[in-house]
Short mmCIF file of N, CA and C in Angstrom, two decimals:
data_model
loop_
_atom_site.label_atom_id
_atom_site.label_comp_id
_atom_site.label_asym_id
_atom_site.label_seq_id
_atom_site.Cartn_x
_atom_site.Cartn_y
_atom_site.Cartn_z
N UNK A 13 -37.78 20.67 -2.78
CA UNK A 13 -36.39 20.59 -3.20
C UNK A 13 -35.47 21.28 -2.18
N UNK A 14 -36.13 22.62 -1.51
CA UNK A 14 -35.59 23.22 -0.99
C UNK A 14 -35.14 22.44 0.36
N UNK A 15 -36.45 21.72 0.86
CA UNK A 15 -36.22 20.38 1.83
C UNK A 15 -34.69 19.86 2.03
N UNK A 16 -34.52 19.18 0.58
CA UNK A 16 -33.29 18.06 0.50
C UNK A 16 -32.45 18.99 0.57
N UNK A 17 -32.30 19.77 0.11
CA UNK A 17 -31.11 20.69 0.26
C UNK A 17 -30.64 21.01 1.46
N UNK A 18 -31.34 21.40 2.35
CA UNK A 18 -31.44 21.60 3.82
C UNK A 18 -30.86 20.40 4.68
N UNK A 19 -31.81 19.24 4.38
CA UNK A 19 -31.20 17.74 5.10
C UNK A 19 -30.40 17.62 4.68
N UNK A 20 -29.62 17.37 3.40
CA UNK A 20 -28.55 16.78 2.80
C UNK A 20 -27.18 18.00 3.58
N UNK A 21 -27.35 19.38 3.50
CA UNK A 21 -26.18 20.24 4.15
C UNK A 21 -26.10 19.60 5.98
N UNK A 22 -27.36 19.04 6.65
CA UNK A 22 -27.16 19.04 7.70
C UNK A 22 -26.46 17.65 8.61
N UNK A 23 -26.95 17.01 7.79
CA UNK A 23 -26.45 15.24 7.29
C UNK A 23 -25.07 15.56 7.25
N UNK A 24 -24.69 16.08 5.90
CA UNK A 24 -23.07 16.48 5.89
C UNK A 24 -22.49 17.02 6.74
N UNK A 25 -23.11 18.03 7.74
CA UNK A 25 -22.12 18.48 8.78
C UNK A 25 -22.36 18.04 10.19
N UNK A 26 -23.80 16.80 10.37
CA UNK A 26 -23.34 15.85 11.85
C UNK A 26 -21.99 14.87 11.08
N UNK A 27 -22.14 14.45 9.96
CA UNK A 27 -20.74 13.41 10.01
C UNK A 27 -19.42 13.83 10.02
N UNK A 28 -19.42 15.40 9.53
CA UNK A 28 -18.29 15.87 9.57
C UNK A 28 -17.97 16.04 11.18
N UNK A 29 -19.10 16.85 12.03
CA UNK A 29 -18.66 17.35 13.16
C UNK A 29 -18.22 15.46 14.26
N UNK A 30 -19.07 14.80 13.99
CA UNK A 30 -19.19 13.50 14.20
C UNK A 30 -17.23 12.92 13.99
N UNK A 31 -16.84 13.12 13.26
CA UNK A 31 -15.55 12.69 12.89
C UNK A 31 -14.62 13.81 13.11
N UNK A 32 -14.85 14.70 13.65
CA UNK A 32 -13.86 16.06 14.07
C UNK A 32 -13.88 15.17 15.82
N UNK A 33 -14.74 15.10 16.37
CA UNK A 33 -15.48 14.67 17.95
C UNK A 33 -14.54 13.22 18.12
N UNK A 34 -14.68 12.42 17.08
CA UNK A 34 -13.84 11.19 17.13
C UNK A 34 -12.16 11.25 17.22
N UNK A 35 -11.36 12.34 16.44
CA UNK A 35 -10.45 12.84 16.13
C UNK A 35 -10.01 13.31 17.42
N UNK A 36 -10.89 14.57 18.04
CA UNK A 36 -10.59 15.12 19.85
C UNK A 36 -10.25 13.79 20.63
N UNK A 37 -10.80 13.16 20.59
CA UNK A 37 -11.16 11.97 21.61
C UNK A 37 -9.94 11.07 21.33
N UNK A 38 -9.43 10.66 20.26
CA UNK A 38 -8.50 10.01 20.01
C UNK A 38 -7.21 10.59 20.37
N UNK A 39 -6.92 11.37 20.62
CA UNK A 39 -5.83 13.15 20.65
C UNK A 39 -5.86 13.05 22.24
N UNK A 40 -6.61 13.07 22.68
CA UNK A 40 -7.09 13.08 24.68
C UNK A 40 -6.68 11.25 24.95
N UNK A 41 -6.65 10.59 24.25
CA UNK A 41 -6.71 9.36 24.64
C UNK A 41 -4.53 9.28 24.91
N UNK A 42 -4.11 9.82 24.06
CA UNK A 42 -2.68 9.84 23.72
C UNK A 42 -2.06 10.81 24.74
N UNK A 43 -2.67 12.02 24.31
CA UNK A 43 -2.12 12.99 25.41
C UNK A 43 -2.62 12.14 26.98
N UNK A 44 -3.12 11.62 26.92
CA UNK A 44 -3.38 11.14 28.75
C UNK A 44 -2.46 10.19 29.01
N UNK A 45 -2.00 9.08 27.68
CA UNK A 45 -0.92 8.38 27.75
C UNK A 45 0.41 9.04 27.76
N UNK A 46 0.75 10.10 27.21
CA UNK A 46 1.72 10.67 27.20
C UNK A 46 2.32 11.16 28.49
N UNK A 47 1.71 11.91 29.51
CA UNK A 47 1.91 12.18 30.83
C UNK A 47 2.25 10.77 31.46
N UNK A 48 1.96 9.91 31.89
CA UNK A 48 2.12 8.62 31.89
C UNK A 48 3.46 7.22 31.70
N UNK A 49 4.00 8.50 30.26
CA UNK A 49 5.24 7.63 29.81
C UNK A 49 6.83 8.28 30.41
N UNK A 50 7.83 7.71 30.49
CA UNK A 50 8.86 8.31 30.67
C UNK A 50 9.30 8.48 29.51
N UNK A 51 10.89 8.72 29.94
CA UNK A 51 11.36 9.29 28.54
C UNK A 51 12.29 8.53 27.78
N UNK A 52 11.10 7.87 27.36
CA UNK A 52 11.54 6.40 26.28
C UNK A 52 11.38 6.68 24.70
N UNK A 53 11.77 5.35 24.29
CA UNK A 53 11.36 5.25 22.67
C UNK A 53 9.73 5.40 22.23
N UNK A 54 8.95 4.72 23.69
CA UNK A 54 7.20 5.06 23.31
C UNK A 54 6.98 6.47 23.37
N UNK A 55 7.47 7.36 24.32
CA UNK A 55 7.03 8.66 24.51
C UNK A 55 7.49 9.37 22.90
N UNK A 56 8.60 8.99 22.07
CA UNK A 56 8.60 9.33 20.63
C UNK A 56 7.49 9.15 19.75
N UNK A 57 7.49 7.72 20.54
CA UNK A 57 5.94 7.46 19.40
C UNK A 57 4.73 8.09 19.67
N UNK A 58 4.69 8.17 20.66
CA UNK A 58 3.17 8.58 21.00
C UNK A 58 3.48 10.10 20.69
N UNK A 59 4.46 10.82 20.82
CA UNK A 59 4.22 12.28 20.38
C UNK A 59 4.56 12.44 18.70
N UNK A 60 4.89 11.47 18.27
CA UNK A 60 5.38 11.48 16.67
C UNK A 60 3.71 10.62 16.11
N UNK A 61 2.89 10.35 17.24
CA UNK A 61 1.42 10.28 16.68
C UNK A 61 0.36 11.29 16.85
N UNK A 62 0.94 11.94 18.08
CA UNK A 62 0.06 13.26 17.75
C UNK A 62 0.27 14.27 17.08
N UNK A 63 2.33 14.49 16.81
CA UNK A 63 2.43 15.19 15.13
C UNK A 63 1.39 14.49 14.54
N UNK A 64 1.25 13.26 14.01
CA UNK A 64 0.22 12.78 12.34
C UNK A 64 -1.20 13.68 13.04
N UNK A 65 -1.76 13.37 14.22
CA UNK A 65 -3.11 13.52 14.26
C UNK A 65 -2.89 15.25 14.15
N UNK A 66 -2.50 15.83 14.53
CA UNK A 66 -2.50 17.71 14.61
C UNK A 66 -2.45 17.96 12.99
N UNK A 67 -1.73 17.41 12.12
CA UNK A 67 -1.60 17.90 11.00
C UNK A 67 -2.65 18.35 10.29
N UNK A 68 -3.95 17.88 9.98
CA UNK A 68 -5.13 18.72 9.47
C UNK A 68 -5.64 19.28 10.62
N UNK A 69 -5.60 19.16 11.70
CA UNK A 69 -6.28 20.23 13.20
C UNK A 69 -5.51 21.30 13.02
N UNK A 70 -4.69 21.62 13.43
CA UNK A 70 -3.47 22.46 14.20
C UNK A 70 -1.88 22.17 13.70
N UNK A 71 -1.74 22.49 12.93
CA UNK A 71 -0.22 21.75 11.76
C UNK A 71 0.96 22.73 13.23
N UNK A 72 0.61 23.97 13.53
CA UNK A 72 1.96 24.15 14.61
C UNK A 72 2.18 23.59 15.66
N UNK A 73 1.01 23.04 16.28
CA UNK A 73 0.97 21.95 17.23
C UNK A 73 1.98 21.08 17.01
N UNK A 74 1.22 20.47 15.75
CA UNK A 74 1.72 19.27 15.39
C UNK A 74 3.11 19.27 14.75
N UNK A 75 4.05 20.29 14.65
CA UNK A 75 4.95 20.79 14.19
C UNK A 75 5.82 20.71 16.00
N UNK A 76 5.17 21.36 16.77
CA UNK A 76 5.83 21.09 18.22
C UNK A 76 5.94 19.61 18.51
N UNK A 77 4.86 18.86 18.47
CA UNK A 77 5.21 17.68 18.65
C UNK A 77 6.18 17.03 17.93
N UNK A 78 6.59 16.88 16.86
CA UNK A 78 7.17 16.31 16.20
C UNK A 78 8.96 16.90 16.51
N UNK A 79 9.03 18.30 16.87
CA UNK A 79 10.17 18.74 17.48
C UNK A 79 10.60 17.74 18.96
N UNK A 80 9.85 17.92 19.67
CA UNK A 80 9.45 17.34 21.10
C UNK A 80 10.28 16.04 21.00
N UNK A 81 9.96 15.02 20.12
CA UNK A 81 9.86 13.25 19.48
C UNK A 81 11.69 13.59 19.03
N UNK A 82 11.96 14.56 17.94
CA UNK A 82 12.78 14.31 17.36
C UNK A 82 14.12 14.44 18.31
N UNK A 83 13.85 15.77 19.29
CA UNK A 83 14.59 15.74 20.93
C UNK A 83 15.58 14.81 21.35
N UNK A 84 13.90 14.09 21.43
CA UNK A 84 14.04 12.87 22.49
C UNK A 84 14.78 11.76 21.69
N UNK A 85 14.21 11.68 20.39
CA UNK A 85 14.75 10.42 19.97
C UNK A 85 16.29 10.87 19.39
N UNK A 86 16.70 11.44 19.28
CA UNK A 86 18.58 11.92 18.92
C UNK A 86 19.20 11.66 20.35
N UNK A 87 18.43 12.07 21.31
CA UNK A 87 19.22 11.51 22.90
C UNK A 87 19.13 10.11 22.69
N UNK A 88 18.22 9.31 22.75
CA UNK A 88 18.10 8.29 22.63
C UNK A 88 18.45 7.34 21.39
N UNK A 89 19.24 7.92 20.56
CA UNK A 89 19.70 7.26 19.19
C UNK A 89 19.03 6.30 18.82
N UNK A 90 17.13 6.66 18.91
CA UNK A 90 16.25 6.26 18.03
C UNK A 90 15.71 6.69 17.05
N UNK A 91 16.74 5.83 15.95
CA UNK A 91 16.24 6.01 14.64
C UNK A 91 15.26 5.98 13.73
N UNK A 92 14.38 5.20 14.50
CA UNK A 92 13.15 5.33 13.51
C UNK A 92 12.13 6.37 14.33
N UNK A 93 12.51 6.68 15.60
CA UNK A 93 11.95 7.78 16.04
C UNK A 93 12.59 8.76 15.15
N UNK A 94 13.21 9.32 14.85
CA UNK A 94 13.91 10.64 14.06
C UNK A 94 13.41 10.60 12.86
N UNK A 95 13.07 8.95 11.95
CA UNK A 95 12.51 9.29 10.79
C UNK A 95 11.06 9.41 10.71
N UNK A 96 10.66 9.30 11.55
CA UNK A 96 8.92 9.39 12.02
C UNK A 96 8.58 10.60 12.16
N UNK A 97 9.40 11.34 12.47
CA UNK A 97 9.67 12.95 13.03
C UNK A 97 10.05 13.68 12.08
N UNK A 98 10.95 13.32 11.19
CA UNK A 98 10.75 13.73 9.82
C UNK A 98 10.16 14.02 9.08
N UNK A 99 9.44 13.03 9.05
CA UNK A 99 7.99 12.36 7.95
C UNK A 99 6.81 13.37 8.33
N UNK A 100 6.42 13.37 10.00
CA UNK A 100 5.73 14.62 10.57
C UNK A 100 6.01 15.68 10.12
N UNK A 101 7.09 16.61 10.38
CA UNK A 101 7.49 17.82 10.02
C UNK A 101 7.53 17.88 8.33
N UNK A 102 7.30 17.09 7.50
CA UNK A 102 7.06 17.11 5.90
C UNK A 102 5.66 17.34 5.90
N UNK A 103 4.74 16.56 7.00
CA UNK A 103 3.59 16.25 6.65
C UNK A 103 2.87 17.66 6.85
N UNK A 104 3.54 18.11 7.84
CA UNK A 104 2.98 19.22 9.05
C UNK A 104 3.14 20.83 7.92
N UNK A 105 4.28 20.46 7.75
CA UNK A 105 4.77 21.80 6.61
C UNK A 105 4.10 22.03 5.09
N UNK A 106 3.38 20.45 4.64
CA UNK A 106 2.97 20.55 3.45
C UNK A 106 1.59 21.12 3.77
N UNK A 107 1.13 21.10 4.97
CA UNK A 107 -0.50 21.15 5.54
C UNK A 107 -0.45 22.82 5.39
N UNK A 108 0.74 23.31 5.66
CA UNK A 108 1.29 25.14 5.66
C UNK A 108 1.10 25.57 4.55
N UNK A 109 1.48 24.81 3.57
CA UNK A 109 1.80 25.21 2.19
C UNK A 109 3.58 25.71 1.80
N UNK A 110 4.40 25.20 3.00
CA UNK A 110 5.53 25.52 2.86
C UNK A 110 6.24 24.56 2.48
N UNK A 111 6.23 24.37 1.23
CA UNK A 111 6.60 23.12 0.55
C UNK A 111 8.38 23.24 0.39
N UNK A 112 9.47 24.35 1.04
CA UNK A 112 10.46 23.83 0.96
C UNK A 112 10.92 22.96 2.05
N UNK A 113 10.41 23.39 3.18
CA UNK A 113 10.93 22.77 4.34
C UNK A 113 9.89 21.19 4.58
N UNK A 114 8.85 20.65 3.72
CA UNK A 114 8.31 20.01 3.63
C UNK A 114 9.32 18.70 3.13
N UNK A 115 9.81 19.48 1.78
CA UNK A 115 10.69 18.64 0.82
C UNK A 115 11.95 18.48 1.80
N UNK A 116 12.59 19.07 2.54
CA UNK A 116 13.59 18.97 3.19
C UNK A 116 13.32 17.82 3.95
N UNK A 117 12.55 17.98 4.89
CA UNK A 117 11.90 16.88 5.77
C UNK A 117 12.20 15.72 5.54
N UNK A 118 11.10 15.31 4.19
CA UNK A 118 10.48 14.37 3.45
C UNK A 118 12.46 13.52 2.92
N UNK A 119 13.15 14.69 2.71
CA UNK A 119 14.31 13.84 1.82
C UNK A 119 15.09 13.55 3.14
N UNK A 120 15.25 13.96 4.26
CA UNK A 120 16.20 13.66 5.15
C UNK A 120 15.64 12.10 5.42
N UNK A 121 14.17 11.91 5.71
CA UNK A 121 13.40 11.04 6.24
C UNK A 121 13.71 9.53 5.16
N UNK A 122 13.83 10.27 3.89
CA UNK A 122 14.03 9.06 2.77
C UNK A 122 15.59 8.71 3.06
N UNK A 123 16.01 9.74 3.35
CA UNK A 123 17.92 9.17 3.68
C UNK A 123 17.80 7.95 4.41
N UNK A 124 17.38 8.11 5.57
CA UNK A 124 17.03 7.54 6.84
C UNK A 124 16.90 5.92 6.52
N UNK A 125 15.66 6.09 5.32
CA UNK A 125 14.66 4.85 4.92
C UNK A 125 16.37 4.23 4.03
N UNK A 126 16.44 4.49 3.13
CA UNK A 126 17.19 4.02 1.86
C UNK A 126 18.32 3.42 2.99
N UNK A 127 19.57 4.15 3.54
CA UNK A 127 19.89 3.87 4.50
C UNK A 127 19.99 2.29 4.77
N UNK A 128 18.40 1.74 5.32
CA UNK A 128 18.16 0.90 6.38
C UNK A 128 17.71 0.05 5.31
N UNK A 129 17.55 0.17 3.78
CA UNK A 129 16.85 -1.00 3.21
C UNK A 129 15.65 -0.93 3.39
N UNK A 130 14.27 -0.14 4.12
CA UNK A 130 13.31 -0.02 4.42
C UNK A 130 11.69 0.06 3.32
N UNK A 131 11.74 -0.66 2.69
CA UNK A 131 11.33 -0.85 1.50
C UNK A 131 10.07 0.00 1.72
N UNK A 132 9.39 -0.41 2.62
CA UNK A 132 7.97 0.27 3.68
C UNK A 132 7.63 1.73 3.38
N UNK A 133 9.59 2.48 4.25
CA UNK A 133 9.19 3.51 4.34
C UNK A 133 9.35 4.29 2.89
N UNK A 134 10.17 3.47 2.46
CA UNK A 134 11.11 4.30 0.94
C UNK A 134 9.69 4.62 0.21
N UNK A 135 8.69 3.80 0.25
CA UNK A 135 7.42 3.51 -0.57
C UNK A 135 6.50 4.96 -0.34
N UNK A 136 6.37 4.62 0.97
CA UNK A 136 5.59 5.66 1.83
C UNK A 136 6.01 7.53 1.39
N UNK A 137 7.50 7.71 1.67
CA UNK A 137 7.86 8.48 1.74
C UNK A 137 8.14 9.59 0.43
N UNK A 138 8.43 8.22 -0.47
CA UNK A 138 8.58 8.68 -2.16
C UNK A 138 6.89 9.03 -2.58
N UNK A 139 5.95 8.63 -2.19
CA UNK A 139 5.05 9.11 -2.24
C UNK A 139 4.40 10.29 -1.56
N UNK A 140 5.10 10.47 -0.49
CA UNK A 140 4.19 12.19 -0.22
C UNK A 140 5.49 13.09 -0.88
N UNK A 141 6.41 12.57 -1.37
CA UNK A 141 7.39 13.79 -2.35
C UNK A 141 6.83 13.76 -3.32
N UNK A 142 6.34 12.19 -3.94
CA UNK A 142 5.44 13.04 -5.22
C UNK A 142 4.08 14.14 -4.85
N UNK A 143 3.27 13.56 -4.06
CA UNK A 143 2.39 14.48 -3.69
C UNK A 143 2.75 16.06 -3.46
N UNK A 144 3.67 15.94 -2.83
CA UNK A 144 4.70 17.25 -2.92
C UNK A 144 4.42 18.01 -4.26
N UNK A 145 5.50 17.39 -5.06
CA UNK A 145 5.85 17.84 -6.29
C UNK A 145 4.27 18.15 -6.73
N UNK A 146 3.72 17.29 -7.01
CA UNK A 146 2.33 17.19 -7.68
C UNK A 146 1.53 18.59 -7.27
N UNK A 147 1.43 19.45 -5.88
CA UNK A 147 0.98 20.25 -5.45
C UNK A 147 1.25 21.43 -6.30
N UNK A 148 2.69 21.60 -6.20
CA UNK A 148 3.82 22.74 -7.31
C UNK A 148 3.78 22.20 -8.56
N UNK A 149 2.86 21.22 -9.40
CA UNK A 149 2.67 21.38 -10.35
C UNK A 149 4.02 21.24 -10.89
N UNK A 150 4.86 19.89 -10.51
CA UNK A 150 6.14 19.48 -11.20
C UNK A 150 5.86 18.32 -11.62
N UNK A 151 5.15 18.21 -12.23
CA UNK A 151 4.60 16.91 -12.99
C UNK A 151 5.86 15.44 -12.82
N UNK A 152 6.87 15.93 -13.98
CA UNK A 152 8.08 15.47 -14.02
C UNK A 152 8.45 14.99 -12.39
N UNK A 153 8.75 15.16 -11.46
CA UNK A 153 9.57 15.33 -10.37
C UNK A 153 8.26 14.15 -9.52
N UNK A 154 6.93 14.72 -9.73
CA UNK A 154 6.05 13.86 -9.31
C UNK A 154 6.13 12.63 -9.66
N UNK A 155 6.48 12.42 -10.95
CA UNK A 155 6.13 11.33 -11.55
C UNK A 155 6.99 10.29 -11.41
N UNK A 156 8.47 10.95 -11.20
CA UNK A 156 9.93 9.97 -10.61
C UNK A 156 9.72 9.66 -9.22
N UNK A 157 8.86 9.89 -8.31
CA UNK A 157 8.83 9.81 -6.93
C UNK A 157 7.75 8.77 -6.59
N UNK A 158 6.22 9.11 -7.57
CA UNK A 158 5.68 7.87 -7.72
C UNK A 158 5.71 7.10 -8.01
N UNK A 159 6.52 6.46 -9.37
CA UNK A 159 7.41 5.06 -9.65
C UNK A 159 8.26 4.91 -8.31
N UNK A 160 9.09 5.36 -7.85
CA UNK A 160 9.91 5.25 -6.89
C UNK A 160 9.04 4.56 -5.74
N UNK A 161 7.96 4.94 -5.27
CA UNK A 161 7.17 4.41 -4.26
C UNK A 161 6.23 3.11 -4.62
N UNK A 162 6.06 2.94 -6.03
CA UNK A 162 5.39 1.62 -6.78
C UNK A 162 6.26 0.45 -6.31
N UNK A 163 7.28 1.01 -7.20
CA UNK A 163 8.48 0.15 -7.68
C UNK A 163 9.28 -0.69 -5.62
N UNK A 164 9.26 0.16 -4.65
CA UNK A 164 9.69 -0.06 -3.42
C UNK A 164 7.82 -0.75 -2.97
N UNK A 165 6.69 -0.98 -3.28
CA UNK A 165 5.92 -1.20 -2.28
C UNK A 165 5.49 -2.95 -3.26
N UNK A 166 6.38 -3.24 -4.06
CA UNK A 166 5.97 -4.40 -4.34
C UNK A 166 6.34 -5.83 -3.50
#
């Protein structure tokens, strides 16, 4: 018994380390593109994708990046760069546990969406505010944010 116990913990941590290894590699693949790009609407994206990827690695990283993106994209009066950058810095802050500046984020980012008619993001976005809420145990507040993201992803 003592056996399985042993294989089964070691099993679990090649797939974990296995998918941490995939994660590096994907992160090096961007950052090598990033040096590479000028200072365009892609260089937003590609650093408003390594905010998403840093957020369970390194959330201050990924908190710089998403500063970096949001920079660039206000010079460049790219808007969906700024709400991408948003959405990061919600994502990045909820990973902290600093759920005001999360919610801040998250609602500037929904301005953004509602705004533009963006049915996509309104969906997306009303859903990590419920997740939000849901964390702080605001049931209520959760529960208006997840209709909100149903009701926009039909």
């Amino acid at each position: 018994m003592i056996n399985y116990i042993y294989l089964l913990a070691f099993l679990i941590l090649a797939i974990v380390q296995e998918s941490i290894c995939a994660d590096h590699e994907f992160i090096d693949k961007i950052e090598k593109k990033l040096k590479n790009t000028g200072q365009d609407t892609m260089r937003v994206y590609l650093m408003n994708n390594l905010s998403w990827e840093y957020k369970d690695i390194d959330s201050e990283k990924g908190i710089k990046y998403a500063e970096e993106a949001m920079r660039l994209a206000k010079k460049l009066g790219y808007i969906n760069g700024r709400a991408s950058s948003y959405v990061n810095f919600g994502l990045n802050y909820l990973m902290q546990g600093n759920y005001p500046y999360s919610l801040d984020n998250f609602l500037k980012a929904l301005k953004i969406d509602e705004e533009r008619k963006n049915p996509d993001g309104i969906a997306t976005i009303s859903d990590y505010i419920g997740i939000l809420y849901n964390y702080q145990k605001q049931y209520k507040d959760a529960l208006e944010y997840f209709h909100k993201s149903i009701e926009n992803n039909r």
